[in-house]
Amino acid sequence: NLGRRLPPGDIDDCIVTPIVQTQFTPLTEALCDVIMELTSQGQSATVEHIRTRLRSRFTHMQQPSVEVIYDTLVQLMQEIKIYQTSKGYFIVTPEKRRSKSKPNEYNSFASASDESTHPPQKESKTMLMSSHEALRSLY
């Protein structure tokens, strides 16, 4: 019967087994962290370099397949958290968003494909933030 409660009573058997709790790192955060680390060290953040660095940095994490990494990178690009050039993946910073949304007068025809001829300027401070936080900081 629905709504009918059974009287409280003793439980016949209850076995409790302790387990070791491991740290959980979402793949999206791990990828952004690895991309930031690789690019700040002057290394290209290609899928293979990212995969190698994931293996060494996040030893507690099961190694994702190349397809899963690629699909997650595509998701991060759609969320405008990273972008890709011929030199690999990069983190989108507020400065990068600003330069794309307000091109300067002498370089208004520049596009993302010009990364190889005009590398992005070094920022004094790089921050990871959500798309909403980045947009809020621009305006």
mmCIF file of C-alpha atoms in Angstrom:
data_model
loop_
_atom_site.group_PDB
_atom_site.id
_atom_site.type_symbol
_atom_site.label_atom_id
_atom_site.label_comp_id
_atom_site.label_asym_id
_atom_site.label_seq_id
_atom_site.Cartn_x
_atom_site.Cartn_y
_atom_site.Cartn_z
ATOM 1 C CA ASN A 1 0.000 0.000 0.000
ATOM 2 C CA LEU A 2 1.232 3.453 -0.860
ATOM 3 C CA GLY A 3 1.657 5.800 2.055
ATOM 4 C CA ARG A 4 1.651 2.992 4.601
ATOM 5 C CA ARG A 5 4.693 2.951 6.853
ATOM 6 C CA LEU A 6 6.217 -0.119 8.350
ATOM 7 C CA PRO A 7 6.809 -0.073 12.090
ATOM 8 C CA PRO A 8 10.390 0.701 13.163
ATOM 9 C CA GLY A 9 12.457 -2.351 13.907
ATOM 10 C CA ASP A 10 15.877 -3.884 13.947
ATOM 11 C CA ILE A 11 17.865 -4.553 10.812
ATOM 12 C CA ASP A 12 19.030 -8.138 10.465
ATOM 13 C CA ASP A 13 22.414 -7.390 8.953
ATOM 14 C CA CYS A 14 24.319 -4.275 7.945
ATOM 15 C CA ILE A 15 27.851 -4.513 6.640
ATOM 16 C CA VAL A 16 29.879 -1.317 6.404
ATOM 17 C CA THR A 17 33.052 -1.338 4.374
ATOM 18 C CA PRO A 18 35.329 1.705 4.499
ATOM 19 C CA ILE A 19 36.677 2.867 1.159
ATOM 20 C CA VAL A 20 39.436 5.280 0.339
ATOM 21 C CA GLN A 21 38.011 8.497 -1.036
ATOM 22 C CA THR A 22 39.949 9.923 -3.948
ATOM 23 C CA GLN A 23 40.014 13.450 -5.224
ATOM 24 C CA PHE A 24 37.585 14.174 -8.061
ATOM 25 C CA THR A 25 38.719 16.474 -10.854
ATOM 26 C CA PRO A 26 36.289 17.195 -13.699
ATOM 27 C CA LEU A 27 37.898 16.599 -17.091
ATOM 28 C CA THR A 28 37.081 20.142 -18.240
ATOM 29 C CA GLU A 29 39.001 21.625 -15.289
ATOM 30 C CA ALA A 30 41.903 19.230 -15.785
ATOM 31 C CA LEU A 31 42.128 20.144 -19.483
ATOM 32 C CA CYS A 32 42.074 23.889 -18.784
ATOM 33 C CA ASP A 33 44.730 23.445 -16.095
ATOM 34 C CA VAL A 34 46.973 21.435 -18.417
ATOM 35 C CA ILE A 35 46.509 23.867 -21.332
ATOM 36 C CA MET A 36 47.362 26.794 -19.051
ATOM 37 C CA GLU A 37 50.444 25.005 -17.740
ATOM 38 C CA LEU A 38 51.722 23.972 -21.174
ATOM 39 C CA THR A 39 51.246 27.389 -22.772
ATOM 40 C CA SER A 40 52.734 29.272 -19.813
ATOM 41 C CA GLN A 41 55.837 27.076 -20.173
ATOM 42 C CA GLY A 42 56.048 27.927 -23.880
ATOM 43 C CA GLN A 43 55.015 24.445 -24.999
ATOM 44 C CA SER A 44 52.327 23.776 -27.577
ATOM 45 C CA ALA A 45 49.080 22.401 -26.173
ATOM 46 C CA THR A 46 48.333 19.794 -28.835
ATOM 47 C CA VAL A 47 46.063 16.838 -28.091
ATOM 48 C CA GLU A 48 49.066 14.518 -27.625
ATOM 49 C CA HIS A 49 50.906 16.964 -25.327
ATOM 50 C CA ILE A 50 47.693 17.503 -23.351
ATOM 51 C CA ARG A 51 47.175 13.747 -23.025
ATOM 52 C CA THR A 52 50.756 13.194 -21.839
ATOM 53 C CA ARG A 53 50.501 15.999 -19.289
ATOM 54 C CA LEU A 54 47.129 14.727 -18.026
ATOM 55 C CA ARG A 55 48.735 11.351 -17.360
ATOM 56 C CA SER A 56 51.554 12.884 -15.289
ATOM 57 C CA ARG A 57 49.588 15.636 -13.499
ATOM 58 C CA PHE A 58 46.392 13.763 -12.640
ATOM 59 C CA THR A 59 47.596 10.307 -11.673
ATOM 60 C CA HIS A 60 44.360 9.633 -9.749
ATOM 61 C CA MET A 61 42.317 10.147 -12.906
ATOM 62 C CA GLN A 62 41.547 7.359 -15.372
ATOM 63 C CA GLN A 63 43.227 8.268 -18.655
ATOM 64 C CA PRO A 64 40.500 9.397 -21.103
ATOM 65 C CA SER A 65 40.608 8.293 -24.721
ATOM 66 C CA VAL A 66 41.719 10.678 -27.462
ATOM 67 C CA GLU A 67 38.087 10.889 -28.621
ATOM 68 C CA VAL A 68 36.856 11.923 -25.166
ATOM 69 C CA ILE A 69 39.618 14.539 -24.864
ATOM 70 C CA TYR A 70 38.816 15.897 -28.329
ATOM 71 C CA ASP A 71 35.056 16.028 -27.620
ATOM 72 C CA THR A 72 35.701 17.843 -24.329
ATOM 73 C CA LEU A 73 38.015 20.336 -26.066
ATOM 74 C CA VAL A 74 35.246 20.998 -28.618
ATOM 75 C CA GLN A 75 32.814 21.585 -25.740
ATOM 76 C CA LEU A 76 35.252 24.035 -24.098
ATOM 77 C CA MET A 77 35.616 25.895 -27.425
ATOM 78 C CA GLN A 78 31.824 26.124 -27.769
ATOM 79 C CA GLU A 79 31.695 27.550 -24.233
ATOM 80 C CA ILE A 80 34.398 30.046 -25.304
ATOM 81 C CA LYS A 81 36.775 28.908 -22.570
ATOM 82 C CA ILE A 82 39.547 27.870 -24.967
ATOM 83 C CA TYR A 83 40.453 28.533 -28.582
ATOM 84 C CA GLN A 84 42.581 26.669 -31.105
ATOM 85 C CA THR A 85 45.226 27.868 -33.533
ATOM 86 C CA SER A 86 47.762 26.047 -35.668
ATOM 87 C CA LYS A 87 50.033 26.133 -32.587
ATOM 88 C CA GLY A 88 47.586 24.302 -30.300
ATOM 89 C CA TYR A 89 44.938 25.196 -27.732
ATOM 90 C CA PHE A 90 44.931 28.335 -25.577
ATOM 91 C CA ILE A 91 42.855 29.616 -22.657
ATOM 92 C CA VAL A 92 40.490 32.499 -23.455
ATOM 93 C CA THR A 93 41.349 35.440 -21.209
ATOM 94 C CA PRO A 94 39.365 38.660 -20.699
ATOM 95 C CA GLU A 95 42.038 40.465 -22.743
ATOM 96 C CA LYS A 96 41.589 38.010 -25.622
ATOM 97 C CA ARG A 97 37.797 38.461 -25.530
ATOM 98 C CA ARG A 98 38.198 42.232 -25.530
ATOM 99 C CA SER A 99 40.600 42.160 -28.491
ATOM 100 C CA LYS A 100 38.183 40.025 -30.529
ATOM 101 C CA SER A 101 35.104 42.089 -29.667
ATOM 102 C CA LYS A 102 36.790 45.503 -30.141
ATOM 103 C CA PRO A 103 39.469 45.279 -32.845
ATOM 104 C CA ASN A 104 41.926 48.165 -32.747
ATOM 105 C CA GLU A 105 42.090 50.721 -35.542
ATOM 106 C CA TYR A 106 45.337 49.647 -37.194
ATOM 107 C CA ASN A 107 44.571 45.929 -37.124
ATOM 108 C CA SER A 108 40.804 45.744 -37.609
ATOM 109 C CA PHE A 109 41.122 43.068 -40.287
ATOM 110 C CA ALA A 110 43.061 40.634 -38.075
ATOM 111 C CA SER A 111 41.458 37.312 -37.249
ATOM 112 C CA ALA A 112 42.186 34.279 -35.081
ATOM 113 C CA SER A 113 44.061 32.718 -38.008
ATOM 114 C CA ASP A 114 46.671 35.502 -37.691
ATOM 115 C CA GLU A 115 47.920 34.022 -34.396
ATOM 116 C CA SER A 116 51.042 32.652 -36.075
ATOM 117 C CA THR A 117 52.093 36.064 -37.437
ATOM 118 C CA HIS A 118 50.825 38.133 -34.494
ATOM 119 C CA PRO A 119 51.221 36.138 -31.275
ATOM 120 C CA PRO A 120 48.971 37.186 -28.391
ATOM 121 C CA GLN A 121 50.466 39.685 -25.992
ATOM 122 C CA LYS A 122 51.625 38.340 -22.636
ATOM 123 C CA GLU A 123 49.279 39.224 -19.803
ATOM 124 C CA SER A 124 50.684 40.083 -16.424
ATOM 125 C CA LYS A 125 48.003 37.960 -14.754
ATOM 126 C CA THR A 126 46.004 35.108 -16.276
ATOM 127 C CA MET A 127 42.794 33.900 -14.630
ATOM 128 C CA LEU A 128 40.454 31.004 -15.278
ATOM 129 C CA MET A 129 36.819 32.046 -15.126
ATOM 130 C CA SER A 130 33.462 31.053 -16.468
ATOM 131 C CA SER A 131 32.044 32.656 -19.598
ATOM 132 C CA HIS A 132 29.627 34.700 -17.491
ATOM 133 C CA GLU A 133 32.417 35.967 -15.205
ATOM 134 C CA ALA A 134 34.554 36.905 -18.191
ATOM 135 C CA LEU A 135 31.708 38.778 -19.891
ATOM 136 C CA ARG A 136 30.847 40.553 -16.634
ATOM 137 C CA SER A 137 34.463 41.693 -16.228
ATOM 138 C CA LEU A 138 34.488 43.137 -19.760
ATOM 139 C CA TYR A 139 31.572 45.499 -19.219
#
